[in-house]
mmCIF file of C-alpha atoms in Angstrom:
data_model
loop_
_atom_site.group_PDB
_atom_site.id
_atom_site.type_symbol
_atom_site.label_atom_id
_atom_site.label_comp_id
_atom_site.label_asym_id
_atom_site.label_seq_id
_atom_site.Cartn_x
_atom_site.Cartn_y
_atom_site.Cartn_z
ATOM 1 C CA MET A 1 -9.601 -64.016 128.966
ATOM 2 C CA LYS A 2 -8.669 -65.054 132.480
ATOM 3 C CA LYS A 3 -7.732 -68.705 132.352
ATOM 4 C CA LYS A 4 -10.517 -70.007 133.685
ATOM 5 C CA GLY A 5 -13.033 -68.329 131.540
ATOM 6 C CA TRP A 6 -10.711 -69.856 128.825
ATOM 7 C CA LEU A 7 -10.913 -73.244 129.934
ATOM 8 C CA ALA A 8 -14.480 -73.457 130.945
ATOM 9 C CA ALA A 9 -15.241 -72.264 127.084
ATOM 10 C CA VAL A 10 -13.121 -75.524 125.932
ATOM 11 C CA LEU A 11 -14.848 -77.847 127.204
ATOM 12 C CA VAL A 12 -18.426 -76.193 126.481
ATOM 13 C CA VAL A 13 -17.290 -77.026 122.891
ATOM 14 C CA ILE A 14 -15.765 -80.290 122.982
ATOM 15 C CA VAL A 15 -18.883 -81.646 124.599
ATOM 16 C CA ALA A 16 -21.048 -80.224 122.168
ATOM 17 C CA LEU A 17 -19.229 -81.309 120.009
ATOM 18 C CA GLY A 18 -18.779 -84.955 121.566
ATOM 19 C CA ALA A 19 -22.932 -84.660 121.180
ATOM 20 C CA GLY A 20 -22.849 -83.307 118.261
ATOM 21 C CA TRP A 21 -20.917 -86.823 117.049
ATOM 22 C CA GLY A 22 -22.939 -89.191 118.909
ATOM 23 C CA TRP A 23 -25.985 -87.975 117.352
ATOM 24 C CA HIS A 24 -25.016 -88.300 114.064
ATOM 25 C CA GLN A 25 -23.287 -91.862 114.752
ATOM 26 C CA TYR A 26 -26.761 -92.208 116.269
ATOM 27 C CA SER A 27 -28.670 -90.796 113.630
ATOM 28 C CA SER A 28 -26.496 -92.503 110.412
ATOM 29 C CA ALA A 29 -27.320 -96.077 112.189
ATOM 30 C CA ARG A 30 -31.204 -95.191 111.894
ATOM 31 C CA SER A 31 -31.474 -93.996 108.461
ATOM 32 C CA PRO A 32 -32.883 -95.750 105.723
ATOM 33 C CA GLN A 33 -29.480 -96.159 104.060
ATOM 34 C CA THR A 34 -27.396 -97.676 107.045
ATOM 35 C CA GLU A 35 -30.761 -99.764 108.362
ATOM 36 C CA ARG A 36 -30.706 -103.947 107.699
ATOM 37 C CA VAL A 37 -33.379 -104.227 105.535
ATOM 38 C CA GLN A 38 -35.685 -107.586 105.777
ATOM 39 C CA VAL A 39 -36.236 -109.181 102.162
ATOM 40 C CA HIS A 40 -40.121 -110.477 102.133
ATOM 41 C CA ARG A 41 -39.672 -113.286 99.432
ATOM 42 C CA PRO A 42 -43.168 -114.597 98.023
ATOM 43 C CA ARG A 43 -44.824 -117.184 99.663
ATOM 44 C CA TYR A 44 -45.626 -120.184 96.808
ATOM 45 C CA VAL A 45 -48.397 -122.574 97.891
ATOM 46 C CA GLU A 46 -49.847 -125.279 95.651
ATOM 47 C CA ARG A 47 -53.045 -124.060 93.137
ATOM 48 C CA LYS A 48 -56.045 -125.293 94.298
ATOM 49 C CA HIS A 49 -57.209 -125.693 91.036
ATOM 50 C CA VAL A 50 -55.234 -126.816 87.761
ATOM 51 C CA LYS A 51 -56.819 -126.367 84.650
ATOM 52 C CA LEU A 52 -55.153 -128.337 81.546
ATOM 53 C CA VAL A 53 -56.169 -128.134 77.996
ATOM 54 C CA ALA A 54 -55.295 -130.496 75.746
ATOM 55 C CA LEU A 55 -55.015 -129.431 71.638
ATOM 56 C CA GLY A 56 -54.373 -131.929 68.937
ATOM 57 C CA ASP A 57 -55.085 -135.037 67.084
ATOM 58 C CA SER A 58 -56.051 -138.242 67.949
ATOM 59 C CA LEU A 59 -53.635 -138.614 70.057
ATOM 60 C CA THR A 60 -55.103 -136.421 72.357
ATOM 61 C CA HIS A 61 -58.251 -137.490 71.868
ATOM 62 C CA GLY A 62 -57.593 -140.671 72.891
ATOM 63 C CA GLN A 63 -58.597 -142.832 70.087
ATOM 64 C CA GLY A 64 -57.966 -146.483 70.483
ATOM 65 C CA ASP A 65 -58.523 -146.225 74.563
ATOM 66 C CA GLU A 66 -60.510 -149.386 74.982
ATOM 67 C CA THR A 67 -61.697 -147.739 78.471
ATOM 68 C CA ASP A 68 -63.348 -144.556 76.765
ATOM 69 C CA ASN A 69 -61.470 -142.511 79.270
ATOM 70 C CA GLY A 70 -59.940 -139.717 77.140
ATOM 71 C CA GLY A 71 -56.587 -141.074 76.575
ATOM 72 C CA TYR A 72 -53.092 -139.417 78.211
ATOM 73 C CA VAL A 73 -55.979 -136.528 79.417
ATOM 74 C CA GLY A 74 -57.814 -138.699 81.603
ATOM 75 C CA ILE A 75 -54.891 -139.846 82.745
ATOM 76 C CA ILE A 76 -53.086 -137.353 83.884
ATOM 77 C CA LYS A 77 -55.602 -135.936 86.104
ATOM 78 C CA GLY A 78 -55.499 -138.558 88.172
ATOM 79 C CA LYS A 79 -51.836 -138.660 88.338
ATOM 80 C CA ILE A 80 -51.760 -134.427 88.952
ATOM 81 C CA GLU A 81 -54.651 -134.928 91.476
ATOM 82 C CA HIS A 82 -52.710 -138.105 92.971
ATOM 83 C CA HIS A 83 -49.037 -136.085 93.366
ATOM 84 C CA TYR A 84 -51.025 -132.403 94.701
ATOM 85 C CA ARG A 85 -53.030 -133.482 97.129
ATOM 86 C CA LYS A 86 -54.412 -130.229 96.867
ATOM 87 C CA THR A 87 -55.236 -129.841 93.812
ATOM 88 C CA THR A 88 -58.172 -130.369 91.533
ATOM 89 C CA VAL A 89 -57.507 -130.551 88.224
ATOM 90 C CA THR A 90 -59.776 -129.957 85.295
ATOM 91 C CA THR A 91 -59.252 -131.176 81.795
ATOM 92 C CA VAL A 92 -61.037 -130.105 78.716
ATOM 93 C CA ASN A 93 -60.005 -132.298 74.854
ATOM 94 C CA TYR A 94 -59.962 -130.492 71.849
ATOM 95 C CA GLY A 95 -58.459 -133.552 70.641
ATOM 96 C CA VAL A 96 -59.293 -134.332 66.611
ATOM 97 C CA SER A 97 -58.460 -137.533 65.051
ATOM 98 C CA GLY A 98 -57.516 -137.035 61.348
ATOM 99 C CA ASP A 99 -56.236 -133.041 62.430
ATOM 100 C CA ARG A 100 -53.253 -132.110 60.370
ATOM 101 C CA SER A 101 -51.305 -128.964 61.618
ATOM 102 C CA ASP A 102 -52.832 -126.728 59.615
ATOM 103 C CA GLN A 103 -56.498 -128.388 60.569
ATOM 104 C CA ILE A 104 -55.815 -127.785 64.375
ATOM 105 C CA LEU A 105 -54.915 -123.549 63.740
ATOM 106 C CA ASP A 106 -58.581 -123.251 61.838
ATOM 107 C CA ARG A 107 -60.636 -124.721 64.287
ATOM 108 C CA LEU A 108 -58.251 -122.045 67.258
ATOM 109 C CA ASN A 109 -58.894 -119.606 64.935
ATOM 110 C CA ASN A 110 -62.624 -120.245 64.057
ATOM 111 C CA GLN A 111 -63.881 -121.376 67.532
ATOM 112 C CA LYS A 112 -64.285 -119.008 70.180
ATOM 113 C CA GLN A 113 -64.585 -121.156 72.839
ATOM 114 C CA ILE A 114 -60.940 -122.528 72.432
ATOM 115 C CA ARG A 115 -59.327 -119.561 72.495
ATOM 116 C CA ARG A 116 -61.086 -118.657 75.731
ATOM 117 C CA ASP A 117 -60.319 -121.953 77.335
ATOM 118 C CA LEU A 118 -56.388 -121.817 76.456
ATOM 119 C CA SER A 119 -56.369 -118.615 77.472
ATOM 120 C CA GLN A 120 -57.783 -119.484 80.830
ATOM 121 C CA ALA A 121 -55.081 -122.427 80.821
ATOM 122 C CA ASN A 122 -52.511 -123.250 83.264
ATOM 123 C CA VAL A 123 -51.573 -126.174 81.410
ATOM 124 C CA ILE A 124 -51.615 -126.491 77.825
ATOM 125 C CA THR A 125 -50.907 -129.939 75.745
ATOM 126 C CA MET A 126 -49.994 -130.645 72.132
ATOM 127 C CA THR A 127 -49.937 -133.619 70.184
ATOM 128 C CA VAL A 128 -49.215 -132.337 66.524
ATOM 129 C CA GLY A 129 -47.698 -133.796 62.922
ATOM 130 C CA GLY A 130 -48.708 -137.222 62.867
ATOM 131 C CA ASN A 131 -51.304 -136.727 60.055
ATOM 132 C CA ASP A 132 -49.025 -134.106 58.343
ATOM 133 C CA LEU A 133 -46.042 -136.973 57.638
ATOM 134 C CA MET A 134 -48.736 -140.325 56.976
ATOM 135 C CA GLN A 135 -50.201 -137.831 54.434
ATOM 136 C CA LYS A 136 -46.585 -137.405 52.322
ATOM 137 C CA LEU A 137 -45.337 -141.397 53.397
ATOM 138 C CA GLU A 138 -48.819 -142.542 51.940
ATOM 139 C CA ALA A 139 -48.183 -140.517 49.188
ATOM 140 C CA ASP A 140 -45.044 -141.677 48.569
ATOM 141 C CA ALA A 141 -45.454 -145.551 49.744
ATOM 142 C CA LEU A 142 -43.890 -146.596 46.264
ATOM 143 C CA ASP A 143 -40.664 -144.374 46.578
ATOM 144 C CA SER A 144 -37.203 -145.766 47.193
ATOM 145 C CA PRO A 145 -35.978 -144.849 50.106
ATOM 146 C CA ASP A 146 -34.136 -142.326 48.689
ATOM 147 C CA GLN A 147 -36.773 -140.483 46.953
ATOM 148 C CA ILE A 148 -38.871 -140.957 50.513
ATOM 149 C CA SER A 149 -36.428 -139.252 52.472
ATOM 150 C CA GLY A 150 -36.005 -136.471 50.282
ATOM 151 C CA ALA A 151 -40.047 -136.177 49.523
ATOM 152 C CA VAL A 152 -39.612 -135.702 53.560
ATOM 153 C CA LYS A 153 -37.426 -133.284 54.004
ATOM 154 C CA THR A 154 -38.860 -131.371 51.395
ATOM 155 C CA ALA A 155 -42.640 -131.728 53.043
ATOM 156 C CA SER A 156 -40.959 -130.628 56.381
ATOM 157 C CA ARG A 157 -40.108 -126.623 55.014
ATOM 158 C CA THR A 158 -44.098 -126.675 54.484
ATOM 159 C CA TYR A 159 -44.789 -128.468 57.980
ATOM 160 C CA ARG A 160 -41.922 -126.120 59.372
ATOM 161 C CA LYS A 161 -44.314 -122.963 58.616
ATOM 162 C CA LYS A 162 -47.577 -124.454 59.435
ATOM 163 C CA LEU A 163 -46.088 -125.716 62.915
ATOM 164 C CA ASN A 164 -44.685 -121.804 63.567
ATOM 165 C CA ARG A 165 -48.511 -120.156 62.671
ATOM 166 C CA LEU A 166 -49.771 -123.262 65.045
ATOM 167 C CA PHE A 167 -47.113 -122.250 68.096
ATOM 168 C CA THR A 168 -47.949 -118.647 67.638
ATOM 169 C CA ALA A 169 -51.469 -118.599 67.534
ATOM 170 C CA VAL A 170 -51.770 -120.479 70.908
ATOM 171 C CA ARG A 171 -49.177 -118.941 72.666
ATOM 172 C CA LYS A 172 -51.037 -114.964 71.371
ATOM 173 C CA GLN A 173 -54.122 -116.649 73.559
ATOM 174 C CA ASN A 174 -51.523 -117.585 76.709
ATOM 175 C CA PRO A 175 -48.025 -116.187 76.987
ATOM 176 C CA HIS A 176 -47.203 -117.880 80.330
ATOM 177 C CA ALA A 177 -48.891 -121.484 80.524
ATOM 178 C CA PRO A 178 -46.232 -124.626 79.749
ATOM 179 C CA ILE A 179 -46.319 -126.255 76.981
ATOM 180 C CA PHE A 180 -46.101 -129.841 77.000
ATOM 181 C CA VAL A 181 -45.777 -131.356 73.176
ATOM 182 C CA MET A 182 -45.700 -135.092 72.465
ATOM 183 C CA SER A 183 -43.580 -136.668 69.807
ATOM 184 C CA ILE A 184 -44.951 -139.109 67.269
ATOM 185 C CA TYR A 185 -43.222 -142.383 66.917
ATOM 186 C CA ASN A 186 -43.503 -145.101 64.348
ATOM 187 C CA PRO A 187 -47.108 -147.904 64.900
ATOM 188 C CA PHE A 188 -45.240 -150.493 62.470
ATOM 189 C CA TYR A 189 -42.156 -150.869 63.593
ATOM 190 C CA THR A 190 -42.798 -154.546 65.311
ATOM 191 C CA TYR A 191 -43.787 -155.415 61.862
ATOM 192 C CA PHE A 192 -41.058 -153.681 59.682
ATOM 193 C CA PRO A 193 -38.436 -153.801 62.236
ATOM 194 C CA ASP A 194 -35.696 -154.039 59.264
ATOM 195 C CA ALA A 195 -36.519 -151.599 57.822
ATOM 196 C CA THR A 196 -36.044 -147.827 58.488
ATOM 197 C CA THR A 197 -37.090 -145.748 55.980
ATOM 198 C CA ILE A 198 -40.561 -145.197 58.198
ATOM 199 C CA SER A 199 -38.502 -144.727 61.921
ATOM 200 C CA ASP A 200 -35.766 -142.132 60.018
ATOM 201 C CA ALA A 201 -39.120 -140.045 58.409
ATOM 202 C CA ILE A 202 -40.410 -139.858 62.192
ATOM 203 C CA GLY A 203 -36.629 -138.917 63.830
ATOM 204 C CA TYR A 204 -36.180 -136.311 61.370
ATOM 205 C CA TRP A 205 -39.962 -134.800 61.978
ATOM 206 C CA ASN A 206 -39.754 -134.675 65.229
ATOM 207 C CA LYS A 207 -36.065 -133.124 65.075
ATOM 208 C CA THR A 208 -38.288 -130.490 62.968
ATOM 209 C CA THR A 209 -40.542 -130.084 65.341
ATOM 210 C CA ARG A 210 -38.310 -129.307 68.713
ATOM 211 C CA GLN A 211 -36.405 -126.896 67.037
ATOM 212 C CA VAL A 212 -39.411 -125.003 66.062
ATOM 213 C CA MET A 213 -40.446 -124.931 69.326
ATOM 214 C CA GLY A 214 -37.411 -123.376 70.660
ATOM 215 C CA ASN A 215 -38.558 -120.508 69.409
ATOM 216 C CA TYR A 216 -41.263 -120.229 72.136
ATOM 217 C CA PRO A 217 -40.960 -120.010 75.270
ATOM 218 C CA ARG A 218 -42.081 -122.547 78.120
ATOM 219 C CA MET A 219 -42.521 -125.135 75.045
ATOM 220 C CA TYR A 220 -41.445 -128.984 75.860
ATOM 221 C CA PHE A 221 -40.954 -131.779 74.030
ATOM 222 C CA VAL A 222 -42.233 -135.066 75.563
ATOM 223 C CA ASP A 223 -39.880 -137.483 73.684
ATOM 224 C CA ILE A 224 -42.343 -140.680 73.120
ATOM 225 C CA ASP A 225 -41.160 -142.420 70.332
ATOM 226 C CA HIS A 226 -38.918 -144.711 71.451
ATOM 227 C CA LEU A 227 -41.307 -145.732 73.968
ATOM 228 C CA MET A 228 -44.186 -146.429 71.912
ATOM 229 C CA SER A 229 -42.483 -147.747 68.699
ATOM 230 C CA TYR A 230 -40.611 -150.213 70.640
ATOM 231 C CA GLY A 231 -43.014 -151.202 72.675
ATOM 232 C CA GLN A 232 -42.347 -153.604 74.655
ATOM 233 C CA TYR A 233 -39.156 -154.620 73.483
ATOM 234 C CA ARG A 234 -37.542 -152.694 75.600
ATOM 235 C CA THR A 235 -33.937 -153.484 75.068
ATOM 236 C CA LYS A 236 -31.527 -153.980 72.291
ATOM 237 C CA ALA A 237 -31.554 -157.833 72.066
ATOM 238 C CA ALA A 238 -34.780 -158.191 71.906
ATOM 239 C CA ARG A 239 -34.935 -155.658 69.040
ATOM 240 C CA GLN A 240 -32.243 -157.514 67.099
ATOM 241 C CA GLN A 241 -34.328 -160.977 67.659
ATOM 242 C CA LEU A 242 -37.022 -159.310 66.426
ATOM 243 C CA ALA A 243 -35.464 -158.021 63.246
ATOM 244 C CA ALA A 244 -33.897 -160.893 62.221
ATOM 245 C CA GLU A 245 -37.206 -162.899 62.356
ATOM 246 C CA GLU A 246 -38.861 -160.382 60.641
ATOM 247 C CA ASP A 247 -36.134 -159.591 57.936
ATOM 248 C CA LYS A 248 -37.634 -163.158 56.777
ATOM 249 C CA VAL A 249 -40.326 -161.769 55.557
ATOM 250 C CA ASN A 250 -40.064 -157.890 54.312
ATOM 251 C CA HIS A 251 -36.617 -158.339 53.589
ATOM 252 C CA GLY A 252 -35.307 -155.230 54.847
ATOM 253 C CA LYS A 253 -38.613 -153.099 52.943
ATOM 254 C CA VAL A 254 -41.748 -151.767 53.519
ATOM 255 C CA ASN A 255 -44.388 -154.011 52.101
ATOM 256 C CA GLN A 256 -47.576 -151.945 51.443
ATOM 257 C CA THR A 257 -49.393 -154.683 51.044
ATOM 258 C CA ARG A 258 -48.493 -156.404 54.347
ATOM 259 C CA ALA A 259 -48.428 -152.987 55.985
ATOM 260 C CA ILE A 260 -52.488 -152.901 54.724
ATOM 261 C CA LYS A 261 -53.277 -155.887 56.581
ATOM 262 C CA VAL A 262 -51.662 -155.379 59.827
ATOM 263 C CA MET A 263 -53.777 -152.287 59.946
ATOM 264 C CA ASP A 264 -57.080 -154.441 59.441
ATOM 265 C CA ASN A 265 -55.866 -157.374 61.241
ATOM 266 C CA LYS A 266 -58.139 -156.993 64.758
ATOM 267 C CA ASP A 267 -56.480 -159.876 66.716
ATOM 268 C CA LYS A 268 -53.042 -158.936 67.732
ATOM 269 C CA ASN A 269 -50.574 -156.630 67.363
ATOM 270 C CA LEU A 270 -46.921 -157.585 68.006
ATOM 271 C CA ASN A 271 -46.809 -153.964 69.958
ATOM 272 C CA ASP A 272 -48.422 -154.742 73.141
ATOM 273 C CA TYR A 273 -49.001 -150.680 73.367
ATOM 274 C CA ILE A 274 -51.179 -150.363 70.161
ATOM 275 C CA SER A 275 -54.392 -151.123 70.240
ATOM 276 C CA THR A 276 -55.977 -153.777 67.892
ATOM 277 C CA ASP A 277 -58.588 -151.428 66.683
ATOM 278 C CA ASP A 278 -56.415 -150.219 64.099
ATOM 279 C CA ASN A 279 -53.018 -151.500 65.313
ATOM 280 C CA PHE A 280 -51.994 -147.976 64.912
ATOM 281 C CA HIS A 281 -52.890 -145.610 67.840
ATOM 282 C CA PRO A 282 -52.402 -146.523 71.490
ATOM 283 C CA ASN A 283 -54.146 -149.133 73.553
ATOM 284 C CA HIS A 284 -54.848 -147.718 77.482
ATOM 285 C CA THR A 285 -51.984 -148.952 78.423
ATOM 286 C CA GLY A 286 -50.022 -147.134 75.990
ATOM 287 C CA TYR A 287 -52.185 -144.168 77.031
ATOM 288 C CA GLU A 288 -50.343 -145.135 79.929
ATOM 289 C CA HIS A 289 -46.848 -144.988 79.723
ATOM 290 C CA ILE A 290 -47.685 -142.141 77.527
ATOM 291 C CA ALA A 291 -49.035 -139.776 80.024
ATOM 292 C CA GLN A 292 -45.972 -141.244 82.734
ATOM 293 C CA GLN A 293 -43.585 -139.157 80.290
ATOM 294 C CA LEU A 294 -45.845 -136.483 80.270
ATOM 295 C CA PHE A 295 -46.064 -136.245 83.527
ATOM 296 C CA LYS A 296 -42.395 -136.790 84.254
ATOM 297 C CA ALA A 297 -42.212 -133.507 81.817
ATOM 298 C CA MET A 298 -44.829 -131.731 84.042
ATOM 299 C CA VAL A 299 -43.145 -132.130 87.115
ATOM 300 C CA HIS A 300 -39.596 -131.150 85.674
ATOM 301 C CA HIS A 301 -40.630 -128.070 84.672
ATOM 302 C CA HIS A 302 -42.375 -127.068 87.548
ATOM 303 C CA SER A 303 -43.956 -123.226 87.565
ATOM 304 C CA TRP A 304 -47.777 -124.412 86.852
ATOM 305 C CA GLU A 305 -48.510 -125.658 90.282
ATOM 306 C CA TYR A 306 -47.595 -123.193 92.526
ATOM 307 C CA VAL A 307 -49.010 -119.657 93.221
ATOM 308 C CA LYS A 308 -48.209 -116.834 95.249
ATOM 309 C CA GLY A 309 -49.983 -117.494 98.859
#
């Protein structure tokens, strides 16, 4: 091959290789493997409608609320709608006074409408356990503090099993909605602040409830024990003064006769948050405070109020 022909051939090869390399670079830049991928995150907006289903005992029913507004269930509806301006709330109240945990479960199993409403709920609230404990305390009221403490711990094992069955049944109907469970409290604290038997039993019962809740997802404990037990006696100094005054009457013990008189007194309750109807259940002011604690927990564990836009 002549020299000029050889050079021409080399140039053709170089040009061809260059063009091929350029096309490879262009193709690589445009290929799915190297092209920048735009991630589209879902957009969340406030729900236009929230369904809240309340299940439980007299505290869910709203017993003691002199306004007949359904206790904390009626109040929480207004709080949600005031805070989330675009949201309307429907509440369904399945609270029955006097129900223990097993009786709440029986109603759920026997009433199709309860199961239907639970399955449709965006939020579920519950009050449970107070009647289970009171049943035991009433039976052992005349025992010594040590005997009562032992009886409460023994009874809590049965309560734990009942609570597991109840929570499992609720979660079966609705695996996703957050469930907010209120604690129980000591309605007699202001009359027997120097006697720790009832308060200790309530503390142990609340601890049991929290432990069982830990077995289930998206369950949140709303602690109203000190709030409702202490009432307006918010400071330690105020409670110490109250205990000193009541010790002159009680001598560090729960007097069953006096407890009955307390519940029968329709004129005054030493706790401003407790109804004088029975000196046991919250009044409207008490339910306002309960609803406020519930709302704080709901805002803290927010997921129920948003939906993909």
